[in-house]
PDB file of C-alpha atoms and ligand atoms in Angstrom:
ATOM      1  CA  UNK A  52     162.805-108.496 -78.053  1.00 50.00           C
ATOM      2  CA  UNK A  53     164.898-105.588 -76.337  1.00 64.00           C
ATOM      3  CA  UNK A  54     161.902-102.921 -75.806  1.00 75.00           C
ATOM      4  CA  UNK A  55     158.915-103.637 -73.270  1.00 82.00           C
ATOM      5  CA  UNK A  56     155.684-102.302 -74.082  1.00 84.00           C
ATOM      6  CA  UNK A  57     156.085-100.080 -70.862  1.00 87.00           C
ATOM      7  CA  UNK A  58     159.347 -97.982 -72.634  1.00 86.00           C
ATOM      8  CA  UNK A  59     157.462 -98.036 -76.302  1.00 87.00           C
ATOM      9  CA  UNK A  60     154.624 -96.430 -74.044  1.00 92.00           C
ATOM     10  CA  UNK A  61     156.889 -93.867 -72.229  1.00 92.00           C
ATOM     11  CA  UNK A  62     158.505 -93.025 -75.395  1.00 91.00           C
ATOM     12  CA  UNK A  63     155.451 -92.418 -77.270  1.00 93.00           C
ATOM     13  CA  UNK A  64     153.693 -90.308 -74.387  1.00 95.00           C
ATOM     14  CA  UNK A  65     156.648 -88.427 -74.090  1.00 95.00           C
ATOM     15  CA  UNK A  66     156.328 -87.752 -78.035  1.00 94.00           C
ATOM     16  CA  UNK A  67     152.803 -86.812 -78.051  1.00 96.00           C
ATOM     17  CA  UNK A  68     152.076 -85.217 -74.594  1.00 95.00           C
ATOM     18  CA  UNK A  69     153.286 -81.924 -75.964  1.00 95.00           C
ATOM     19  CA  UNK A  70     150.609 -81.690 -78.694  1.00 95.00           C
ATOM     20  CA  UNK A  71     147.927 -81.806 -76.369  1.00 96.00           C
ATOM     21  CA  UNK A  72     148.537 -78.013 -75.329  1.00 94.00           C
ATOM     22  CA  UNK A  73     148.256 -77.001 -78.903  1.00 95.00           C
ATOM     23  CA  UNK A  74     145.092 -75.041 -79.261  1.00 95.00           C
ATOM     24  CA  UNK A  75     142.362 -76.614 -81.407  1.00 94.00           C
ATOM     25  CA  UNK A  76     142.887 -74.931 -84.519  1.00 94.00           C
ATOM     26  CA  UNK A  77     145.894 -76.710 -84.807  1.00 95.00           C
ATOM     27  CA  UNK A  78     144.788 -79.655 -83.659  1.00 97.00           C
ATOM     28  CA  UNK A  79     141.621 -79.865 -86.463  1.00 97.00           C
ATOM     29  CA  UNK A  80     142.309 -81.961 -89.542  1.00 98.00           C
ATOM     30  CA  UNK A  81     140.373 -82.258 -92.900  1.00 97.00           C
ATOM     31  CA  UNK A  82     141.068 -83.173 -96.564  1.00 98.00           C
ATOM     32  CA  UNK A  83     142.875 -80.113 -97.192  1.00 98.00           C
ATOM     33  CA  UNK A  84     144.578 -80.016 -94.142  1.00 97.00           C
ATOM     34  CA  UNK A  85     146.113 -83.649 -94.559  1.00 97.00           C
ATOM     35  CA  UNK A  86     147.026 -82.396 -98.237  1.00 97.00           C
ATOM     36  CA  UNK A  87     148.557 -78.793 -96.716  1.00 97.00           C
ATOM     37  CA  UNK A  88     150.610 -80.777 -94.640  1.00 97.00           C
ATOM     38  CA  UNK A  89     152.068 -83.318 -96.150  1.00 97.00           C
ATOM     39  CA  UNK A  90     153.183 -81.123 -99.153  1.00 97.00           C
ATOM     40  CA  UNK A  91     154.619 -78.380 -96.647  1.00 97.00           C
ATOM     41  CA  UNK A  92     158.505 -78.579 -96.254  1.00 96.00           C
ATOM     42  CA  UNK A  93     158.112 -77.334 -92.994  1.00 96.00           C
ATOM     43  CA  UNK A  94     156.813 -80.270 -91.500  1.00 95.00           C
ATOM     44  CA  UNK A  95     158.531 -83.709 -90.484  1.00 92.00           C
ATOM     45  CA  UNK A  96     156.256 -85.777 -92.694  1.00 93.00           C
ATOM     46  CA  UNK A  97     157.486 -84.205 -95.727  1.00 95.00           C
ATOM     47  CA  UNK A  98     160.042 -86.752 -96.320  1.00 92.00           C
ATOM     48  CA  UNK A  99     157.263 -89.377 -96.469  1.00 93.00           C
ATOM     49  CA  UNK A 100     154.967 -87.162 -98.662  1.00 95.00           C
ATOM     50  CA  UNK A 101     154.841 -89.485-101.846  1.00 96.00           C
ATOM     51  CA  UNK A 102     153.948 -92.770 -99.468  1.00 96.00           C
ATOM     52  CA  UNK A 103     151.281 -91.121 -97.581  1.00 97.00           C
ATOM     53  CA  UNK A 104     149.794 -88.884-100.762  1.00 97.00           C
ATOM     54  CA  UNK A 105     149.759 -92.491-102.688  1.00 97.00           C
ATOM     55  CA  UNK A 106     147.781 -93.637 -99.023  1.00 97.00           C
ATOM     56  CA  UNK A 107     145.733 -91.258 -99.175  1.00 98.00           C
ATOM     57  CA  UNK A 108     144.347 -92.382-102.677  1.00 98.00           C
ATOM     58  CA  UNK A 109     144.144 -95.948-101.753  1.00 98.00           C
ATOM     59  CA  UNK A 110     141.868 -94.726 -98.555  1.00 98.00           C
ATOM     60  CA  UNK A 111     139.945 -92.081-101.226  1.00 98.00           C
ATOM     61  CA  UNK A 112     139.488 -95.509-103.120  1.00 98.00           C
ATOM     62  CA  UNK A 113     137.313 -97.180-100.484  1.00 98.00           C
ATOM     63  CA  UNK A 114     133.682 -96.461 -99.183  1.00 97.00           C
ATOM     64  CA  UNK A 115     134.550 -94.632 -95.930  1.00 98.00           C
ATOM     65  CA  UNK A 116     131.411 -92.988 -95.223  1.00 98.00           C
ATOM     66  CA  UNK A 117     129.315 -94.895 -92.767  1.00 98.00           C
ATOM     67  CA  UNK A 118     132.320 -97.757 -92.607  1.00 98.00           C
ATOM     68  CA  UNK A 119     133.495 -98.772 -89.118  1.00 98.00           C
ATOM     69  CA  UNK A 120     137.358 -97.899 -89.337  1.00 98.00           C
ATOM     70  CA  UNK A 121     140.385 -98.942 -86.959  1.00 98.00           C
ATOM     71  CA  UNK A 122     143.451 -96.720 -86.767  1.00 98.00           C
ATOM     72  CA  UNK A 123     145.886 -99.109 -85.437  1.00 97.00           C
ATOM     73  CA  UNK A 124     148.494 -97.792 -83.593  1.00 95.00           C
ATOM     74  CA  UNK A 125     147.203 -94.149 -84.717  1.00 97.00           C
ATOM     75  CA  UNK A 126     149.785 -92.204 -82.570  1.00 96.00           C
ATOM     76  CA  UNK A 127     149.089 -88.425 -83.409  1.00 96.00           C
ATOM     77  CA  UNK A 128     145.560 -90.279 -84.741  1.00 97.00           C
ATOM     78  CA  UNK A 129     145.397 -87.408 -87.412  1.00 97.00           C
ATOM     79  CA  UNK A 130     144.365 -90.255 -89.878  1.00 98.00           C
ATOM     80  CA  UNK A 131     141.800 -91.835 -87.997  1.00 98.00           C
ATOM     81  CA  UNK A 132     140.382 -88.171 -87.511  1.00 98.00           C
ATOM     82  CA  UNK A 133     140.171 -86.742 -90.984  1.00 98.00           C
ATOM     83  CA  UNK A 134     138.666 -90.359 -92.074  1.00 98.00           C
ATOM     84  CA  UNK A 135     135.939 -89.657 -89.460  1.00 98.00           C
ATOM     85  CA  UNK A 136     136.025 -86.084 -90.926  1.00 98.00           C
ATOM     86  CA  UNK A 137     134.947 -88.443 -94.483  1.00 98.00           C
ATOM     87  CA  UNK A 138     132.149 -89.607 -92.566  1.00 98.00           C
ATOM     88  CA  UNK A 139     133.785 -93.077 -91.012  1.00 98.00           C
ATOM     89  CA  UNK A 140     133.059 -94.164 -87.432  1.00 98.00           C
ATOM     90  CA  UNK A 141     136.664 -94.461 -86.415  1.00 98.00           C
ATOM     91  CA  UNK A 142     138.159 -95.945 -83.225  1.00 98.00           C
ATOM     92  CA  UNK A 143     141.544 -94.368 -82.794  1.00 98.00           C
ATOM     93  CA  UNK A 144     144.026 -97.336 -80.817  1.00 98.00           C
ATOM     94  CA  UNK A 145     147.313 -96.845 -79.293  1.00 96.00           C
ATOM     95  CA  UNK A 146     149.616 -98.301 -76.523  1.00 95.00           C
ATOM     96  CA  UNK A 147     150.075 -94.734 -75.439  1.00 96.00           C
ATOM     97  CA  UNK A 148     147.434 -92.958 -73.664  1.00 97.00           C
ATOM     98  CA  UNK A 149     148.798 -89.439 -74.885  1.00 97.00           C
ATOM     99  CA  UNK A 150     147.986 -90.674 -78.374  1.00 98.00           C
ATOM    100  CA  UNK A 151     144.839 -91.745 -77.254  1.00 98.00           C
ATOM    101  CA  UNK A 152     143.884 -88.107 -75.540  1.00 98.00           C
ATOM    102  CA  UNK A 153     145.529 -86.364 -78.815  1.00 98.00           C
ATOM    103  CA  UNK A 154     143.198 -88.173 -81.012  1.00 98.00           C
ATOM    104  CA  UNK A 155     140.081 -87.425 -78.680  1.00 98.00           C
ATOM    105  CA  UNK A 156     140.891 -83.890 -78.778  1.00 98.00           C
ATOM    106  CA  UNK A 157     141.170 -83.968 -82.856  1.00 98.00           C
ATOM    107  CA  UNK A 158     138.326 -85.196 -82.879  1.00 98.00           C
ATOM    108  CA  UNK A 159     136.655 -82.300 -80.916  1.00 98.00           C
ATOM    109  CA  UNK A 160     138.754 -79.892 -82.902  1.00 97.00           C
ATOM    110  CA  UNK A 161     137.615 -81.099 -86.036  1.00 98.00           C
ATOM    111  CA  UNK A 162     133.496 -81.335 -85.298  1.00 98.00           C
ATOM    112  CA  UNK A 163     133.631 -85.296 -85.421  1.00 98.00           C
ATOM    113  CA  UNK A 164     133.719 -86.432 -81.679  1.00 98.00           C
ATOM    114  CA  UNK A 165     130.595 -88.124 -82.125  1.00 98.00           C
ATOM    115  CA  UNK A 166     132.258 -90.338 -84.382  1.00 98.00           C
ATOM    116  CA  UNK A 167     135.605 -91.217 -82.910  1.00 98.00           C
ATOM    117  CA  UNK A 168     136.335 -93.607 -79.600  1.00 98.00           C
ATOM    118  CA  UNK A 169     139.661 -94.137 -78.725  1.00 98.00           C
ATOM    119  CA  UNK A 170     141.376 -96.828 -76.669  1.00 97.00           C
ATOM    120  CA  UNK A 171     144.295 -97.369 -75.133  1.00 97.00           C
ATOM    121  CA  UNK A 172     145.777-100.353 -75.281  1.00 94.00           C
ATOM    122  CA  UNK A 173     148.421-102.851 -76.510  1.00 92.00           C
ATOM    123  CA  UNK A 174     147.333-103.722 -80.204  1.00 91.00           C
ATOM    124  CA  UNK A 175     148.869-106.957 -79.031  1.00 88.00           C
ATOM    125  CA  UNK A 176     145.354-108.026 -77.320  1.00 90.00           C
ATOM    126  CA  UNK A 177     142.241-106.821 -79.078  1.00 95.00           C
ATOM    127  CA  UNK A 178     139.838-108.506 -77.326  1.00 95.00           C
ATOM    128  CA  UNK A 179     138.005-105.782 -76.763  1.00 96.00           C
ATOM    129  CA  UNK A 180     136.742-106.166 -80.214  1.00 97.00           C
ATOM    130  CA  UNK A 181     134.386-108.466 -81.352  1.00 97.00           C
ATOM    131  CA  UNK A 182     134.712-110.981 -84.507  1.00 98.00           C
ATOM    132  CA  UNK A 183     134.708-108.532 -87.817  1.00 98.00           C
ATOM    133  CA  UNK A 184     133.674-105.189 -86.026  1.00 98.00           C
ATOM    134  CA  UNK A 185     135.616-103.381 -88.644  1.00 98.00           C
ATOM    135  CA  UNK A 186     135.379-102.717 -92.534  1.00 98.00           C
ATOM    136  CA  UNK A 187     139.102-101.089 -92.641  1.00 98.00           C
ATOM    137  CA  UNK A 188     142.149-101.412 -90.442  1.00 98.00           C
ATOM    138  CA  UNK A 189     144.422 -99.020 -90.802  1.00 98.00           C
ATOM    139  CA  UNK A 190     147.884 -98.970 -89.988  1.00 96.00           C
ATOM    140  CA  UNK A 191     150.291 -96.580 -90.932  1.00 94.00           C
ATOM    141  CA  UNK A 192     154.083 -97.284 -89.129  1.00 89.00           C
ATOM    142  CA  UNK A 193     152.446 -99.542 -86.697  1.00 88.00           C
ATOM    143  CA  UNK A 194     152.561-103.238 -87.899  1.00 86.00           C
ATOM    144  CA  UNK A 195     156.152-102.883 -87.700  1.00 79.00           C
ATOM    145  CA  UNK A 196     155.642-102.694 -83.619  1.00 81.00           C
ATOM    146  CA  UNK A 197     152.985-104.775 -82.733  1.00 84.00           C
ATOM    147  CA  UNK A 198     153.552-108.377 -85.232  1.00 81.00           C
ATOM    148  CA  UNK A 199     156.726-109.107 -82.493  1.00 79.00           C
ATOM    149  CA  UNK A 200     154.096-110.008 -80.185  1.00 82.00           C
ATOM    150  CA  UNK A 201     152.560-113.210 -80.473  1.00 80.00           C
ATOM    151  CA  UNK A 202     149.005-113.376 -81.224  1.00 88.00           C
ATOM    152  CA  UNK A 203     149.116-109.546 -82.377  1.00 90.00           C
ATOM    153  CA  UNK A 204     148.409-110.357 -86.293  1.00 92.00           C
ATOM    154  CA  UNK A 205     145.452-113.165 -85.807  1.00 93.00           C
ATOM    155  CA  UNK A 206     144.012-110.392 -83.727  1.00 94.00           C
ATOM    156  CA  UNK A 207     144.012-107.787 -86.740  1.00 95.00           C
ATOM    157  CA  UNK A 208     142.706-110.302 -88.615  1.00 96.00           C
ATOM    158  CA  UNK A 209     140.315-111.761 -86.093  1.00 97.00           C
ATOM    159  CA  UNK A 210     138.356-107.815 -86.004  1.00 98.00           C
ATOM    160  CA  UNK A 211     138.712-107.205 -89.786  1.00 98.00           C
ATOM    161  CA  UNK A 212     135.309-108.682 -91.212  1.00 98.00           C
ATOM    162  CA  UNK A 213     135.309-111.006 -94.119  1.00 98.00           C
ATOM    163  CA  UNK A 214     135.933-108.562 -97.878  1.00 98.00           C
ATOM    164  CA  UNK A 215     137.227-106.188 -95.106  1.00 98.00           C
ATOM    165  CA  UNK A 216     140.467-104.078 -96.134  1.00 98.00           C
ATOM    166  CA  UNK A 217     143.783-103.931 -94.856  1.00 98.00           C
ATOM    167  CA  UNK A 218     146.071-100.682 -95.732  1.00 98.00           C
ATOM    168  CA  UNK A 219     149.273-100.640 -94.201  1.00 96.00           C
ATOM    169  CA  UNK A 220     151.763 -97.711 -95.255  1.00 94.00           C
ATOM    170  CA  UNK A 221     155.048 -99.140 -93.804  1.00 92.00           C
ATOM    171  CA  UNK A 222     159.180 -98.895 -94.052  1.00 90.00           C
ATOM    172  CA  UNK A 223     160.188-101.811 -96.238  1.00 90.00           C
ATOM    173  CA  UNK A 224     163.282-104.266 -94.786  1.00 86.00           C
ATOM    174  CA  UNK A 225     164.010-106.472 -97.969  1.00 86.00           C
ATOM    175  CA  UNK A 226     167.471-104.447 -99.134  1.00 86.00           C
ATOM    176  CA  UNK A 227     170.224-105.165 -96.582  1.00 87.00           C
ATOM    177  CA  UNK A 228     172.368-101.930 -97.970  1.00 85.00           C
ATOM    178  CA  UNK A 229     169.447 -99.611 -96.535  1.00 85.00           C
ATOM    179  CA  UNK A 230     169.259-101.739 -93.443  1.00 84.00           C
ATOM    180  CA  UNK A 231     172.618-100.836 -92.910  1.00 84.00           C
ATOM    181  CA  UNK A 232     172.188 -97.077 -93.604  1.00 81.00           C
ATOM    182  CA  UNK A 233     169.001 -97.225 -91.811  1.00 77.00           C
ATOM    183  CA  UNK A 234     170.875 -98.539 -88.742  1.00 79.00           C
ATOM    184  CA  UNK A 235     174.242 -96.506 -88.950  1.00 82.00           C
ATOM    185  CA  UNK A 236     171.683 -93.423 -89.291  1.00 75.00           C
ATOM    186  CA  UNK A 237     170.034 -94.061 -85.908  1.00 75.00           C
ATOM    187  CA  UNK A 238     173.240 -94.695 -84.195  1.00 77.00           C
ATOM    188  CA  UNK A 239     174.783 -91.823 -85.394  1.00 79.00           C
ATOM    189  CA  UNK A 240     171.662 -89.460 -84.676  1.00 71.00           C
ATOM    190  CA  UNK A 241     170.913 -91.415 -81.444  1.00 71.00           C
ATOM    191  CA  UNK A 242     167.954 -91.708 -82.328  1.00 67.00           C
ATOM    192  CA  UNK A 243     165.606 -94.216 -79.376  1.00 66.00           C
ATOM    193  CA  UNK A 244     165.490 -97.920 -80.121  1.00 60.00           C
ATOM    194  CA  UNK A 245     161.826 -97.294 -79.350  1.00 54.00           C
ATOM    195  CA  UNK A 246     161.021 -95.743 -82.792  1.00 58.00           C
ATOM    196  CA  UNK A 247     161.751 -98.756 -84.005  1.00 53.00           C
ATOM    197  CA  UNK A 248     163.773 -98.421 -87.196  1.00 53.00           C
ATOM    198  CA  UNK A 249     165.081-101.473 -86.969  1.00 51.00           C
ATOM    199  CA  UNK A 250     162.091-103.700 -86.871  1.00 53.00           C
ATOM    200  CA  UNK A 251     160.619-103.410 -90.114  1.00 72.00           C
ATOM    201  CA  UNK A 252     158.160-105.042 -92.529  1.00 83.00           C
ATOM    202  CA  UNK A 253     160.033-107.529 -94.932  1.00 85.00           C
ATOM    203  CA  UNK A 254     159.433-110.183 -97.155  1.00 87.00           C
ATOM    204  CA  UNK A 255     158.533-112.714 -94.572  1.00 86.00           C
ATOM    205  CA  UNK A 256     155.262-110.617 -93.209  1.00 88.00           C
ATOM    206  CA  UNK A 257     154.405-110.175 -96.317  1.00 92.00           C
ATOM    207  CA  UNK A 258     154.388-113.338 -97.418  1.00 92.00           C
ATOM    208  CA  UNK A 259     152.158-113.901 -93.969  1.00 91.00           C
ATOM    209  CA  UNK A 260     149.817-111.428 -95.417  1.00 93.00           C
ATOM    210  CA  UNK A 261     149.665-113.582 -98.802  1.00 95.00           C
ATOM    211  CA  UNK A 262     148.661-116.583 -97.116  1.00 95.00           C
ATOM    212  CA  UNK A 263     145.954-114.909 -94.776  1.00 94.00           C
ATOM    213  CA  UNK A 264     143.946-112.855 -97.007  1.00 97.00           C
ATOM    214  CA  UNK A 265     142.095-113.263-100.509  1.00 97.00           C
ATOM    215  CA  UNK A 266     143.816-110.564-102.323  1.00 97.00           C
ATOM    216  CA  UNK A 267     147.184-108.258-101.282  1.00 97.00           C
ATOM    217  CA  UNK A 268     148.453-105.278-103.667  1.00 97.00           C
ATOM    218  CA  UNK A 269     151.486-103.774-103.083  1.00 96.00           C
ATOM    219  CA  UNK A 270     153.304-101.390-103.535  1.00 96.00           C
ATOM    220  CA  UNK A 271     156.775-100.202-103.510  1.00 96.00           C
ATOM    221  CA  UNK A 272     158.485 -97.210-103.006  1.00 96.00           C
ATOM    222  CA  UNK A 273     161.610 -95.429-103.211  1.00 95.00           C
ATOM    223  CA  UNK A 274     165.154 -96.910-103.669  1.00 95.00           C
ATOM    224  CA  UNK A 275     167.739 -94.319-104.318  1.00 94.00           C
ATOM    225  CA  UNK A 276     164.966 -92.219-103.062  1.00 94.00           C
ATOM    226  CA  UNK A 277     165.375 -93.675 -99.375  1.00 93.00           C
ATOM    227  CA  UNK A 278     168.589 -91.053 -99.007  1.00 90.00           C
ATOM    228  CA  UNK A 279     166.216 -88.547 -98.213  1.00 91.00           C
ATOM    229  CA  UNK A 280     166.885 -90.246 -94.960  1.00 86.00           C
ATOM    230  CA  UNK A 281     170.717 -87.979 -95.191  1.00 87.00           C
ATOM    231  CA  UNK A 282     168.279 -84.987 -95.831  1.00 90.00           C
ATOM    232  CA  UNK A 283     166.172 -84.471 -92.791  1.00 89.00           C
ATOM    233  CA  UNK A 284     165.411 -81.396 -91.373  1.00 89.00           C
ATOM    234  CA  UNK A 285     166.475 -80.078 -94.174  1.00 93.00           C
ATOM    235  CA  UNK A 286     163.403 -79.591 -96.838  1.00 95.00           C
ATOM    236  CA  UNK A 287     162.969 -75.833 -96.207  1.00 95.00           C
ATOM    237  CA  UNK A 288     166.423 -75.356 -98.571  1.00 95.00           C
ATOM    238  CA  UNK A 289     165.198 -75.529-102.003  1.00 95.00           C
ATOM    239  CA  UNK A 290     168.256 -77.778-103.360  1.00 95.00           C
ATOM    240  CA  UNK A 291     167.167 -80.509-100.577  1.00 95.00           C
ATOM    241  CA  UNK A 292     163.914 -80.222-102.093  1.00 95.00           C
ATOM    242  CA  UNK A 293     165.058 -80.627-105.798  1.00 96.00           C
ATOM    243  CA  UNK A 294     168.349 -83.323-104.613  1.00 95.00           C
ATOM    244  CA  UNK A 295     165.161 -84.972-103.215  1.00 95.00           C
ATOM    245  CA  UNK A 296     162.610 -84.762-106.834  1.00 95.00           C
ATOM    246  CA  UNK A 297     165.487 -86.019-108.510  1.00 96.00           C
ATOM    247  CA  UNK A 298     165.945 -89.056-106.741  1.00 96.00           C
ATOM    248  CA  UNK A 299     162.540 -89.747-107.268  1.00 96.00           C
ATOM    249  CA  UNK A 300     162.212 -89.191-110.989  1.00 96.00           C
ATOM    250  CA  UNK A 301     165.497 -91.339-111.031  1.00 97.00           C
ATOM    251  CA  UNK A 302     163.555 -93.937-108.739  1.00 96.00           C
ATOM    252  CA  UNK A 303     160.707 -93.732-110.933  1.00 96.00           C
ATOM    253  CA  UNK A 304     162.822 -94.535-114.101  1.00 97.00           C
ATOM    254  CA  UNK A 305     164.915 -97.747-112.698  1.00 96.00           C
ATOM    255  CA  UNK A 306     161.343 -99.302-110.860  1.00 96.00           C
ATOM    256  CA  UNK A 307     159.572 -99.182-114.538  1.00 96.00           C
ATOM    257  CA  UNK A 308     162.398-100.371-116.468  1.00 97.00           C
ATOM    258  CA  UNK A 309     163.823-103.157-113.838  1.00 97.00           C
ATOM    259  CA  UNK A 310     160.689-103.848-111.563  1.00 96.00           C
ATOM    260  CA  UNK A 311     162.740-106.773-110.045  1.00 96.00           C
ATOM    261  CA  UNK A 312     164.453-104.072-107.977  1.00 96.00           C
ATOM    262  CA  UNK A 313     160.854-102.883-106.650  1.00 95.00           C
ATOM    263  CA  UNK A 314     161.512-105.651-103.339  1.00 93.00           C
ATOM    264  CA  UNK A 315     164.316-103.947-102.778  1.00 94.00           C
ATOM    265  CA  UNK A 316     162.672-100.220-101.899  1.00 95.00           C
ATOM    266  CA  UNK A 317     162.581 -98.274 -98.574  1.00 93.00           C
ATOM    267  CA  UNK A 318     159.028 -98.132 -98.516  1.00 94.00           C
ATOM    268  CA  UNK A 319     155.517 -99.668 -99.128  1.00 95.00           C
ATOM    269  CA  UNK A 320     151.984 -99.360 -99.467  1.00 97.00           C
ATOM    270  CA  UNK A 321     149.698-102.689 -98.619  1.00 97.00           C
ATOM    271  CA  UNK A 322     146.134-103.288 -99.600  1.00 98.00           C
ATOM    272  CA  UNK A 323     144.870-106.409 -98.912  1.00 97.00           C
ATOM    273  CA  UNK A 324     141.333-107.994 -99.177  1.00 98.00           C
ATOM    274  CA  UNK A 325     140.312-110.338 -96.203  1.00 98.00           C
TER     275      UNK A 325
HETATM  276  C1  LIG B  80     155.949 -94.685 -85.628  1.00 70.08           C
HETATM  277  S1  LIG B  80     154.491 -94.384 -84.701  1.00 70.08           S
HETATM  278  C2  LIG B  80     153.283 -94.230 -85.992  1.00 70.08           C
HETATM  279  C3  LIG B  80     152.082 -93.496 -85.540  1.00 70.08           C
HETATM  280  C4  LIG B  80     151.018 -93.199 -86.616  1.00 70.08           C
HETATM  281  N1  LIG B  80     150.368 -94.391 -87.108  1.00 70.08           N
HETATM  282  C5  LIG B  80     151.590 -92.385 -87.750  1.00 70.08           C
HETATM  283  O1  LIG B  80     151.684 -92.889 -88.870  1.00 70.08           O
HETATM  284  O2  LIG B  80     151.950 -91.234 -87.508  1.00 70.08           O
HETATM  285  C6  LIG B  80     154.170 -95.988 -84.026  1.00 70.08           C
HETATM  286  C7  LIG B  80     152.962 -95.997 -83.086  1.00 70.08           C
HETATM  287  O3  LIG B  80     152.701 -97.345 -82.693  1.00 70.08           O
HETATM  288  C8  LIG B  80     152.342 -97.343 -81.327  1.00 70.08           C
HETATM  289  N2  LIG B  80     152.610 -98.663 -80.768  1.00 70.08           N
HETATM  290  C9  LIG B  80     153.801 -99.259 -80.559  1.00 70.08           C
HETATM  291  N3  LIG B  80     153.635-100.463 -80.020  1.00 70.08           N
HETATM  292  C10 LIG B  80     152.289-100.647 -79.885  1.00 70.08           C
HETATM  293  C11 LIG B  80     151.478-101.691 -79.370  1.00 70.08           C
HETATM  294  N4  LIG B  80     152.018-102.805 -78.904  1.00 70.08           N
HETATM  295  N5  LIG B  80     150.146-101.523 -79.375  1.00 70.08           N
HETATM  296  C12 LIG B  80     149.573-100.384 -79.852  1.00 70.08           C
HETATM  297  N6  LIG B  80     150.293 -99.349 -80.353  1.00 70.08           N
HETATM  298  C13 LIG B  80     151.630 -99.488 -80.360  1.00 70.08           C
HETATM  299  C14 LIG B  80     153.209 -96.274 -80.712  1.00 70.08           C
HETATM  300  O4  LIG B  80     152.717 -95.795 -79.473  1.00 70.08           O
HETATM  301  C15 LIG B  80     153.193 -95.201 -81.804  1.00 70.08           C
HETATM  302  O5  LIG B  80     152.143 -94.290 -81.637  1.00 70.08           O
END
């Protein structure tokens, strides 16, 4: 393991630190506001639209009024707020203390502080948790950082109570030919070793998953799809957008007529029953 938990933490409060000047209208999130934003061009998430819209079902799917939620690794915790804004008490988690304070604020922002703690901490040790204190764990981009650490994944199962659910929305490291693009990409944008591209989920965790709880769904996304990668920044141009559809439709076509090739996608959505 190259990164400590000290530079992941640096990186990620140097990430989210400027956020917390943002007055609260910006800061609130709801329903609408999740949808607004993930379907706006404008905004960085765009290019992971489909995953998160298809999360956001699977999260619609499950009783989250009155259910005691985890945002794992929640980072700019706007997840772990709107759920609360769904009526869930949430506790937003991160290694980085800016995320932490970012969530907090949402929370304010959006009328729910009542129902939203947050700590700070290394996902690695839980113990701050007692046996099944939550319903759902969420985890969107997160696993991917924390199941290095020893320990880290008997812990998120340890505080996940028995039927509880699982959803993890995370990049997908089963086709070696996106690895490689994946990696060349970061090197060639410079992009931080701390945003961890190049530890991802693959068949191994999942397989993990399998053997831990009753039931796992998945399911996964985006194969020629994944070179929206080649297109960020780039979704306010109209033929990014379209370059970008198409892919998908193609995508679409090739996953229901070969669904071998489905282990071999970018990206993936996990539901799984403890
Ligand atoms: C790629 S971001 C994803 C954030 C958020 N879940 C989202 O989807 O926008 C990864 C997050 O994991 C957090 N993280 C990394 N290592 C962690 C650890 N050991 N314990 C807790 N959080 C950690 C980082 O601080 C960061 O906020």
């Amino acid at each position: 393991m190259s990164i400590t938990p000290d530079q992941e933490r640096g990186f990620y409060d140097a990430v989210y630190s400027p956020f917390l000047d943002r007055p609260s209208e910006e800061l609130a999130v709801n329903r609408d506001v999740m949808i607004r934003t993930l379907n706006d061009p404008k905004q960085p998430v765009y290019e992971r639209r489909r995953l998160y819209l298809r999360i956001l079902d699977r999260l619609l799917a499950l009783p989250l009024n009155g259910s005691r939620i985890l945002d794992y690794g929640c980072g700019p915790a706007d997840w772990g707020v709107w759920m609360a804004t769904e009526g869930a008490h949430v506790t937003v988690l991160d290694l980085s203390p800016a995320a932490v304070q970012l969530g907090l604020k949402r929370a304010a922002a959006s009328g729910v502080a009542d129902r939203v703690r947050g700590e700070a901490r290394d996902a690695s040790d839980l113990s701050c948790f007692a046996d099944a204190e939550f319903d759902i764990i969420y985890a969107s981009a997160a696993v991917h950082h924390t199941l290095k650490y020893q320990h880290a994944f008997e812990d998120l199962v340890r505080v996940l109570k028995p039927g509880g659910v699982l959803v993890l929305a995370e990049t997908l490291g089963n086709n070696p030919v996106l690895n490689l693009g994946r990696r060349l990409r970061a090197k060639v944008q410079g992009e931080a070793e701390e945003q961890g591209e190049e530890i991802i989920l693959s068949e191994s965790e999942i397989r993990l998953l399998r053997t831990t709880f009753r039931e796992v769904h998945t399911e996964e996304m985006h194969l020629l799809a994944m070179g929206k990668r080649l297109l960020r920044g780039r979704f306010t141009s109209k033929w990014a957008r379209q370059c970008l559809r198409l892919l998908e439709i193609i995508d679409d076509v090739i996953l229901y007529t070969l669904p071998f090739l489905k282990r071999y996608c970018g990206e993936i959505v996990i539901v799984a029953v403890k």
